[in-house]
PDB file of C-alpha atoms in Angstrom:
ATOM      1  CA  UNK A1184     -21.265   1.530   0.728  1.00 85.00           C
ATOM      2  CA  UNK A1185     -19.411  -0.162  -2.043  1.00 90.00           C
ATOM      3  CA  UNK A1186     -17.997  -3.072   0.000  1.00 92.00           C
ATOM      4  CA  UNK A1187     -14.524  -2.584  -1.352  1.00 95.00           C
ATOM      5  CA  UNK A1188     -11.722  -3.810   0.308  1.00 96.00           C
ATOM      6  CA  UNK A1189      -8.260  -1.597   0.420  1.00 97.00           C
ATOM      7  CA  UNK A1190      -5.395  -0.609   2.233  1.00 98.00           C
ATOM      8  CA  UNK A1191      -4.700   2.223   4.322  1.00 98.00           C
ATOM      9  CA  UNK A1192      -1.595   3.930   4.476  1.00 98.00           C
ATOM     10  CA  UNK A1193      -1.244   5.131   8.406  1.00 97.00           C
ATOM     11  CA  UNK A1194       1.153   7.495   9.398  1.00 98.00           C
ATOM     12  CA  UNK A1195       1.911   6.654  13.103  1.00 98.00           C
ATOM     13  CA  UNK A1196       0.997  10.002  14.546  1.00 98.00           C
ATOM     14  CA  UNK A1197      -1.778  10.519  12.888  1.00 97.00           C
ATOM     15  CA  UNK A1198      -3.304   7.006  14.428  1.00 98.00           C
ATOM     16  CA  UNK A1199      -2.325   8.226  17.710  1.00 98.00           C
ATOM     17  CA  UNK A1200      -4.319  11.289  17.397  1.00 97.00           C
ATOM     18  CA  UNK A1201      -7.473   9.575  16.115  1.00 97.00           C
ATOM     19  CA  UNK A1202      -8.367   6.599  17.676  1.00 96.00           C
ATOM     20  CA  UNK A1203     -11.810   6.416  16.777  1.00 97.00           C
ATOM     21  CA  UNK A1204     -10.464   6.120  12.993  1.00 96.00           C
ATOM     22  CA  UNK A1205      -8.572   3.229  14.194  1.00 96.00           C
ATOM     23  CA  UNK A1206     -11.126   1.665  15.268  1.00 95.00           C
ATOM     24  CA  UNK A1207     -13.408   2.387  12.493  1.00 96.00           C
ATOM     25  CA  UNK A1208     -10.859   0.821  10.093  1.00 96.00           C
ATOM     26  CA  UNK A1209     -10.229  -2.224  11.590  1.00 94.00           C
ATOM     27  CA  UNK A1210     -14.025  -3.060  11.578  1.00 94.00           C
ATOM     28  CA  UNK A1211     -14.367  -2.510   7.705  1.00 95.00           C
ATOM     29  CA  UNK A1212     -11.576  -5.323   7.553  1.00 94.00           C
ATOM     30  CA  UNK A1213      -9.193  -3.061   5.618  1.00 96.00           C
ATOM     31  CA  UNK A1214      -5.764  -3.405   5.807  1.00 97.00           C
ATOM     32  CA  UNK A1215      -3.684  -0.405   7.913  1.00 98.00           C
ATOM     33  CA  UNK A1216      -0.144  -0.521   6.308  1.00 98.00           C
ATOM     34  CA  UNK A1217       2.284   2.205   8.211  1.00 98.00           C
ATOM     35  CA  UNK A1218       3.244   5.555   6.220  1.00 97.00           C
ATOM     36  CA  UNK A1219       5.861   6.088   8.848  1.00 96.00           C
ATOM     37  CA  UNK A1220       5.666   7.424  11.938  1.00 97.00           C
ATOM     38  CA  UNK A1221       5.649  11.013  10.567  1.00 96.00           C
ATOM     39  CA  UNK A1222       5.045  12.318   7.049  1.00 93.00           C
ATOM     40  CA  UNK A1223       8.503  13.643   6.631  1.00 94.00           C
ATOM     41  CA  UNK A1224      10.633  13.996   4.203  1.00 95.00           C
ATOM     42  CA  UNK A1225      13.543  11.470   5.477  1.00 95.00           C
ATOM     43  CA  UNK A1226      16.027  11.935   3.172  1.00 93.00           C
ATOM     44  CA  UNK A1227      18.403  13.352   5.425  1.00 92.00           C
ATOM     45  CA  UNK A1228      16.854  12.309   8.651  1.00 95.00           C
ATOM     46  CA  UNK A1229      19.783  10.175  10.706  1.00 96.00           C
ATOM     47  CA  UNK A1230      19.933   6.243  10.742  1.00 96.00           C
ATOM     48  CA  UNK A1231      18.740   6.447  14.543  1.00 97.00           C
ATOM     49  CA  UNK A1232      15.339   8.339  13.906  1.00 97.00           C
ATOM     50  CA  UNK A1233      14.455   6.385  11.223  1.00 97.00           C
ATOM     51  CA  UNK A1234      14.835   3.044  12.966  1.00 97.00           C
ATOM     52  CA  UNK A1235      12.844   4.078  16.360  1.00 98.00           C
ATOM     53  CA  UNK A1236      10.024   5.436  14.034  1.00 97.00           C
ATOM     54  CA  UNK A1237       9.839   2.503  12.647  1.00 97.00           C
ATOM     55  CA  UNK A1238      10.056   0.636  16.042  1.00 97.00           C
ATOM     56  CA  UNK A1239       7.506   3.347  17.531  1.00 98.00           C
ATOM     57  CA  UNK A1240       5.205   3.206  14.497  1.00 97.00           C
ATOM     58  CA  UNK A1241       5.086  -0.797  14.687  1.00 97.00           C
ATOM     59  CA  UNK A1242       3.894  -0.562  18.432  1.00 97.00           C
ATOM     60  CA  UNK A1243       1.516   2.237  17.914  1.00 98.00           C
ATOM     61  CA  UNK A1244      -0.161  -0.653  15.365  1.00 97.00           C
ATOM     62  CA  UNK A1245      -0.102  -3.233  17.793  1.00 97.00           C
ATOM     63  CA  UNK A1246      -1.699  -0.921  20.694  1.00 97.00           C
ATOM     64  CA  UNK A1247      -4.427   0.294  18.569  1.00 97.00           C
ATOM     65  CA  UNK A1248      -4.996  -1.688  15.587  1.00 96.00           C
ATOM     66  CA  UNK A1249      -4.654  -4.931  17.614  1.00 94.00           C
ATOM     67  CA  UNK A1250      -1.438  -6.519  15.799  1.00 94.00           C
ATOM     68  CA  UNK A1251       1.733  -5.070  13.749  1.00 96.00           C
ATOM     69  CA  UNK A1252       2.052  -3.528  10.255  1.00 97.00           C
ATOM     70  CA  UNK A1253       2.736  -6.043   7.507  1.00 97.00           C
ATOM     71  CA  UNK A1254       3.841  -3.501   4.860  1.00 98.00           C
ATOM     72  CA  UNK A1255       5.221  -0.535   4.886  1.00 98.00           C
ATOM     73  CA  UNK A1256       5.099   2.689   2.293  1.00 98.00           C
ATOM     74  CA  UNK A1257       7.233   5.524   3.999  1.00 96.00           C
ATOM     75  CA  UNK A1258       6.237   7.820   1.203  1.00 94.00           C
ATOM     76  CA  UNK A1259       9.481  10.063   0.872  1.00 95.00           C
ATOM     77  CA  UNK A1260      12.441   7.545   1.974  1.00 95.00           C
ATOM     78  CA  UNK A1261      16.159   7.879   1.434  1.00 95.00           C
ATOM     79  CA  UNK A1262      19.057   5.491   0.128  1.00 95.00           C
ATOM     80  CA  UNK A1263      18.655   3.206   4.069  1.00 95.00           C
ATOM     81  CA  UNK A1264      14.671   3.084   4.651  1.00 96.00           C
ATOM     82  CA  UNK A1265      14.651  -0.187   2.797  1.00 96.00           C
ATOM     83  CA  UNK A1266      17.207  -1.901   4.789  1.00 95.00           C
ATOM     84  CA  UNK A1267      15.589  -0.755   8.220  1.00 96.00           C
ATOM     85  CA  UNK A1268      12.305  -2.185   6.928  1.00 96.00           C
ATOM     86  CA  UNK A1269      14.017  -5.300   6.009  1.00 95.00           C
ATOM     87  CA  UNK A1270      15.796  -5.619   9.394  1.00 94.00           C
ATOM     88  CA  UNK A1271      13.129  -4.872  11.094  1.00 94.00           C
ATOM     89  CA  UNK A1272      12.006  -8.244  10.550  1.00 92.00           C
ATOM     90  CA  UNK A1273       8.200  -7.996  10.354  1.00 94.00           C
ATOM     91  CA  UNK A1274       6.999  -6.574   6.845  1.00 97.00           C
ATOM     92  CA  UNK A1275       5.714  -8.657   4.470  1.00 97.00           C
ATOM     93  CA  UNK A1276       6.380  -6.094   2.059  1.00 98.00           C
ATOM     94  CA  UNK A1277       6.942  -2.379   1.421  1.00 98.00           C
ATOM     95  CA  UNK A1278       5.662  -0.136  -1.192  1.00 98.00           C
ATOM     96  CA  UNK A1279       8.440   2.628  -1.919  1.00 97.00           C
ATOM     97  CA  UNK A1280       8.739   1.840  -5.603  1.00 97.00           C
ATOM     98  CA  UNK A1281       6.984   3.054  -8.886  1.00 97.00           C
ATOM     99  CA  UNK A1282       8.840   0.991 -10.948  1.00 94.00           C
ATOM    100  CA  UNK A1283       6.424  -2.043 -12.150  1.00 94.00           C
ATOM    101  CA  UNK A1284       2.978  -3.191 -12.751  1.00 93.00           C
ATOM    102  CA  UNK A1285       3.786  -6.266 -10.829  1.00 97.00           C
ATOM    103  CA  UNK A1286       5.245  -7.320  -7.705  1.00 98.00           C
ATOM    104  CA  UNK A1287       8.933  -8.251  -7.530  1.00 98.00           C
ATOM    105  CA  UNK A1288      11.395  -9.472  -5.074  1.00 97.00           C
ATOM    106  CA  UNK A1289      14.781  -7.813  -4.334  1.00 96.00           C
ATOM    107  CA  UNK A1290      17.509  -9.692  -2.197  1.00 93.00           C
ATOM    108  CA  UNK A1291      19.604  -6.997  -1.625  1.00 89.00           C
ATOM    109  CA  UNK A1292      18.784  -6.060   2.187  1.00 83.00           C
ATOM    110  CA  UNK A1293      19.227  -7.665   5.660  1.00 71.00           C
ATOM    111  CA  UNK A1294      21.793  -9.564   7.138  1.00 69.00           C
ATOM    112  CA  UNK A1295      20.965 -12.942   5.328  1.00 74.00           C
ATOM    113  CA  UNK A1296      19.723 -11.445   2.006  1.00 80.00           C
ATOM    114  CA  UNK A1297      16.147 -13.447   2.007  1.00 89.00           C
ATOM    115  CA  UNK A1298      13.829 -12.222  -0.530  1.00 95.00           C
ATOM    116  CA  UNK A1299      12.011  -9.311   0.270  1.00 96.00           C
ATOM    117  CA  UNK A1300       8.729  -8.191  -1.162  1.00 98.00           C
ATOM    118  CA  UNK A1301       7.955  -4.947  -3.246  1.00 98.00           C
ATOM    119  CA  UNK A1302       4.692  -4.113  -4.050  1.00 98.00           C
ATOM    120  CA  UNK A1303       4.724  -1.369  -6.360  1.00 98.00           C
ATOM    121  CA  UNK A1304       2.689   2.094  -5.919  1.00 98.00           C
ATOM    122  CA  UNK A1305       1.988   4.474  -8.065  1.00 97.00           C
ATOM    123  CA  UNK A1306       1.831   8.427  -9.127  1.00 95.00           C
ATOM    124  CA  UNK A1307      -0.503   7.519 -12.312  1.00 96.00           C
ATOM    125  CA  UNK A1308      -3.668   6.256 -10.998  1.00 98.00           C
ATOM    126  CA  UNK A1309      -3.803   8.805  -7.954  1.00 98.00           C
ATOM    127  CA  UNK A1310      -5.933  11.848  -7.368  1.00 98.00           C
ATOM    128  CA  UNK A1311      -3.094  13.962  -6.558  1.00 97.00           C
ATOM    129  CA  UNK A1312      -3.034  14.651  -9.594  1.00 97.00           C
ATOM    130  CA  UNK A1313      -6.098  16.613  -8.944  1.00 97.00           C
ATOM    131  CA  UNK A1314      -3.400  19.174  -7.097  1.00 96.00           C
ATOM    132  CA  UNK A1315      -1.054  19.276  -9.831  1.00 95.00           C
ATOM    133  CA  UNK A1316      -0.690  21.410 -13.138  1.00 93.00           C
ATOM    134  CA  UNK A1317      -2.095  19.588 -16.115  1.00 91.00           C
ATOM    135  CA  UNK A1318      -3.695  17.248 -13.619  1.00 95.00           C
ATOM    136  CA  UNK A1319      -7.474  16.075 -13.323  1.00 96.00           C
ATOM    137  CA  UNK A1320      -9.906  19.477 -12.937  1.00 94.00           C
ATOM    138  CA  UNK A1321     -12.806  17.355 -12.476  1.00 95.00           C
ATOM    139  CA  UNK A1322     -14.125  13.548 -11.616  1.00 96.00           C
ATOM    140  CA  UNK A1323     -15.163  12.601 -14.981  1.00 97.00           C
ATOM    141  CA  UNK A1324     -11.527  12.873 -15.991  1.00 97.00           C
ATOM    142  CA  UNK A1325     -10.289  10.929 -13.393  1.00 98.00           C
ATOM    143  CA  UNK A1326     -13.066   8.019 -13.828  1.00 98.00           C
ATOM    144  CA  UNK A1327     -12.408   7.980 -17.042  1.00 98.00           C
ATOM    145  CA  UNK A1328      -8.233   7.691 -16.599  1.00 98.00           C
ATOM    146  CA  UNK A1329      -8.587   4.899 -14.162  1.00 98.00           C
ATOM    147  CA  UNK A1330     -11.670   3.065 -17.001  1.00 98.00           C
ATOM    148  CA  UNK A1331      -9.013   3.084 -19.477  1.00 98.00           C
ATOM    149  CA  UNK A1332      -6.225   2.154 -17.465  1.00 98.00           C
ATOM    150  CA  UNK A1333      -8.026  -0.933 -16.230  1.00 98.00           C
ATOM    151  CA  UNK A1334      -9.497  -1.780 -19.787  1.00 98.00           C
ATOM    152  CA  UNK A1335      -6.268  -1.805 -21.448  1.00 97.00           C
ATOM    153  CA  UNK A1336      -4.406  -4.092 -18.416  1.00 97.00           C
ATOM    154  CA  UNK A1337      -7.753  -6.687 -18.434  1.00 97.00           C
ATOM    155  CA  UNK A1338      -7.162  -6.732 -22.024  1.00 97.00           C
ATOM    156  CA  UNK A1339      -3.417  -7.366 -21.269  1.00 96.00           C
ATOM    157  CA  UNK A1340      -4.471  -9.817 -19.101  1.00 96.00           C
ATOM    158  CA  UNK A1341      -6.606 -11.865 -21.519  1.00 96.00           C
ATOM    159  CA  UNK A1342      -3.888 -12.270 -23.860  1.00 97.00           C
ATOM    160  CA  UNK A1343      -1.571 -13.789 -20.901  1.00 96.00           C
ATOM    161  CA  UNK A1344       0.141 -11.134 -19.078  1.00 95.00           C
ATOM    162  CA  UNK A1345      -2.059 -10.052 -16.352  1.00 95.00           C
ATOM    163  CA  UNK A1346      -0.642  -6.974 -14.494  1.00 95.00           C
ATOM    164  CA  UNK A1347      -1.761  -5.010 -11.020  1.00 97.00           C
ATOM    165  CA  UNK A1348      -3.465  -1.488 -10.888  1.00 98.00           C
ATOM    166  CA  UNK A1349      -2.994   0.523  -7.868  1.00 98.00           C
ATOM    167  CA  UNK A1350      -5.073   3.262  -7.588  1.00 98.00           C
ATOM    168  CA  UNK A1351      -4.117   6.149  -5.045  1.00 98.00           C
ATOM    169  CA  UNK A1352      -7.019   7.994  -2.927  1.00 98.00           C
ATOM    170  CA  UNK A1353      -6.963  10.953  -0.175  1.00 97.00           C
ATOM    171  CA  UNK A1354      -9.657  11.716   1.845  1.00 94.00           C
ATOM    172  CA  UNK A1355      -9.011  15.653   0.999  1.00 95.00           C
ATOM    173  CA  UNK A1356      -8.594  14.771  -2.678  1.00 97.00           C
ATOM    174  CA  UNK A1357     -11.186  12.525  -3.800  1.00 97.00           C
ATOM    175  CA  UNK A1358     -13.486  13.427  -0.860  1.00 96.00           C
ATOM    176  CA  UNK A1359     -14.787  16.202  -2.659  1.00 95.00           C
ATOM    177  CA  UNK A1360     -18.521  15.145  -3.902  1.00 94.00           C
ATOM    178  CA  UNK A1361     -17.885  16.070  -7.551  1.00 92.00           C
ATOM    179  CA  UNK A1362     -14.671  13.997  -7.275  1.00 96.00           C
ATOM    180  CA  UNK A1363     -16.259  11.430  -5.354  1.00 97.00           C
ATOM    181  CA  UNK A1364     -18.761  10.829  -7.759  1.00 96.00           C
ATOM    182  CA  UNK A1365     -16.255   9.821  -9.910  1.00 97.00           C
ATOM    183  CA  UNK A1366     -14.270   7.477  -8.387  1.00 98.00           C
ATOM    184  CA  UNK A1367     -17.943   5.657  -7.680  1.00 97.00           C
ATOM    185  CA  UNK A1368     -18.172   5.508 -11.628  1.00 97.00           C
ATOM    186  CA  UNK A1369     -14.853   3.690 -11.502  1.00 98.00           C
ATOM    187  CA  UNK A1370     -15.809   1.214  -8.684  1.00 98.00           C
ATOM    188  CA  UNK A1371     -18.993   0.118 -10.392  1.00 98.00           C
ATOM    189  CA  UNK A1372     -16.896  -0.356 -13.967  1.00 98.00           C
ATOM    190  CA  UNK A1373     -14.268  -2.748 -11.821  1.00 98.00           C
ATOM    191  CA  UNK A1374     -17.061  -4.726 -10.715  1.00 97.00           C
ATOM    192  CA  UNK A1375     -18.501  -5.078 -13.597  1.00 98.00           C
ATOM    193  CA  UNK A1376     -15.798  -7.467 -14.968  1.00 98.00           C
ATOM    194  CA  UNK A1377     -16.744  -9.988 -12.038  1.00 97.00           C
ATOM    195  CA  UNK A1378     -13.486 -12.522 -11.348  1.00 96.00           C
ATOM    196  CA  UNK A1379     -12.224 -11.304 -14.389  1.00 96.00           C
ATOM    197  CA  UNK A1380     -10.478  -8.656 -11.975  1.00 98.00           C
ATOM    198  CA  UNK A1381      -9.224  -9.166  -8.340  1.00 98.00           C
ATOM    199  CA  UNK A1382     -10.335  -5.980  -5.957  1.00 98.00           C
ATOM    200  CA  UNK A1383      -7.959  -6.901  -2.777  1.00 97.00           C
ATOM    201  CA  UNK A1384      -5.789  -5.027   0.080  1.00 98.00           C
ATOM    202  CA  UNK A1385      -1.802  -4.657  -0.938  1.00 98.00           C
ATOM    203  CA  UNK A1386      -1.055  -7.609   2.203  1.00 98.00           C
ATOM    204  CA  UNK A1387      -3.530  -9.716   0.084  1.00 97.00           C
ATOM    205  CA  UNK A1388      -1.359  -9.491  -2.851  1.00 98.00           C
ATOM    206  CA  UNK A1389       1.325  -9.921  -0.849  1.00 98.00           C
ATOM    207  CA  UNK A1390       0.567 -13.229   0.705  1.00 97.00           C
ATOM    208  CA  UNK A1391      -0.893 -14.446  -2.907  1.00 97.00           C
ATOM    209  CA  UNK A1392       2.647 -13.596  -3.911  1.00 98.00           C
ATOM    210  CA  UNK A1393       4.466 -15.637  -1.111  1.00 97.00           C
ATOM    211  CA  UNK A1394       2.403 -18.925  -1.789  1.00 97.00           C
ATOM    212  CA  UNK A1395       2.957 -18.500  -5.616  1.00 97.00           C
ATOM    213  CA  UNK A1396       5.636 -16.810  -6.979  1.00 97.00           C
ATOM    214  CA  UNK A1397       8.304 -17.204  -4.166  1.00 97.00           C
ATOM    215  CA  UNK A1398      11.930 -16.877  -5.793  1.00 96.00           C
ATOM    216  CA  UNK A1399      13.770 -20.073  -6.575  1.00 94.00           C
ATOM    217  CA  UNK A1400      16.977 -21.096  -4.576  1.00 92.00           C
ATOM    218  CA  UNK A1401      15.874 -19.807  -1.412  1.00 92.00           C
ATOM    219  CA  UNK A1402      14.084 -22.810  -0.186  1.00 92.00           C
ATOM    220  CA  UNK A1403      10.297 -23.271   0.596  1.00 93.00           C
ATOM    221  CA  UNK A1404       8.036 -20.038   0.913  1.00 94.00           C
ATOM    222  CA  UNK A1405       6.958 -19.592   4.134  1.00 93.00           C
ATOM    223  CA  UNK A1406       3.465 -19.288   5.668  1.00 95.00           C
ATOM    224  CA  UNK A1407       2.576 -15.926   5.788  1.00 95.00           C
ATOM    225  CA  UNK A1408      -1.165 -16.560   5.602  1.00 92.00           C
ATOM    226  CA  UNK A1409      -1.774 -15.819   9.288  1.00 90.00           C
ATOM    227  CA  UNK A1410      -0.172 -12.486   9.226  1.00 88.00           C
ATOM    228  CA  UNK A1411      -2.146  -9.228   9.426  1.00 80.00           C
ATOM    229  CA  UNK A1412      -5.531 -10.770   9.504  1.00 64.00           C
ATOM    230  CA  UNK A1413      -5.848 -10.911  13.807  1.00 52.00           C
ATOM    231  CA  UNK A1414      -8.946  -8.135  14.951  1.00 42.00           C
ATOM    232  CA  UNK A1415      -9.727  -7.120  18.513  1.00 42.00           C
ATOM    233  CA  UNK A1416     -13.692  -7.787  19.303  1.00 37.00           C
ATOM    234  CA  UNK A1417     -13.739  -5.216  21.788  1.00 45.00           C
ATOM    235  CA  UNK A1418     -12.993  -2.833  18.790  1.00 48.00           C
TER     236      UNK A1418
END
């Protein structure tokens, strides 16, 4: 109803078991990023699991999305998730970092060390906080965190540091109407600002990322523009 783009984080099971969800996301045009294949805890999950869910979870995409994951945000990953991601060889990006307000590159993984993309998430600007202790009881409270949040970073913005706001949203969480009615509050107040603030999906950021702020030394970005955009009509 409010025309606002975002990404999905999938978890591959879970696509498998609702197709019509599948389908439903790919015609709002949202981005479906995979969450893993399931939502485990893979700390101590062995290097062989975590590579064929990450294979599996990549061809679940491509059967019912109609074309592969371009980022990635396992959720709970250990000390290796990175480096399968990065070997993998298809992810724009992955999100398994709370560490910035911006993107950033790391070099560190894969077998020629190109840069690879991190597109920070966050534990802030999220309604589980709605399920913690000293978290949000009600949707005001959470409009009114993610107003002020997004106030002070335009602000920061204007005076020449412009930063990215991620704002994390469950179905079970936010879905509640009294909740709900809150994070509508929010969307309007984004809006409001006009082109003064940038509403996009994560792979959006990514590939704005890629054209413009591509690491030096490691030649000429490449063209990732094509990537992740591909719909089936018979969806």
């Amino acid at each position: 109803r409010k025309n606002v783009p975002c990404t999905v984080f999938a978890v591959g099971m879970a696509l498998e078991r609702n197709k019509e969800a599948c389908r439903a996301m790919v015609r709002a045009g949202w981005e479906v990023a995979s969450h893993g294949y399931r939502w485990w805890d893979y700390q101590h999950v062995d290097e062989e699991t975590e590579r064929e869910h990450i294979q599996r979870t990549v061809q679940i995409h491509k059967d019912l999305i109609g074309f592969r994951p371009v980022g990635m945000y396992q959720g709970k990953p250990n000390v290796n998730t990175r480096k399968f991601v990065v070997e993998e060889g298809g992810f724009l990006y992955d999100s398994d970092s709370y560490s910035d307000d911006l993107p950033y590159w790391t070099m560190d993984y894969g077998t020629k060390k190109k840069p690879h993309l991190i597109i920070p998430y966050t534990l802030s600007e999220n309604d589980m906080r709605f399920a913690i202790p000293n978290g949000f009881s009600h949707g005001g409270e959470f409009s009114k965190y993610l107003k002020d949040s997004l106030r002070c970073l335009v602000e920061e913005g204007k005076r020449g540091s412009p930063k990215m706001m991620s704002v994390g949203l469950h179905c079970r969480l936010v879905g509640r109407p009294g909740r709900a009615a809150g994070l509508e509050e929010f969307l309007d107040y984004a809006k409001s600002f006009g082109d003064d603030v940038w509403i996009c999906r994560r792979d959006e950021i990514a590939k704005h990322w890629y054209k413009h702020h591509y690491p030096e030394g490691y030649g000429n970005a490449p063209d990732v523009s094509g990537l992740g955009i591909a719909m089936r009509s018979n969806m």
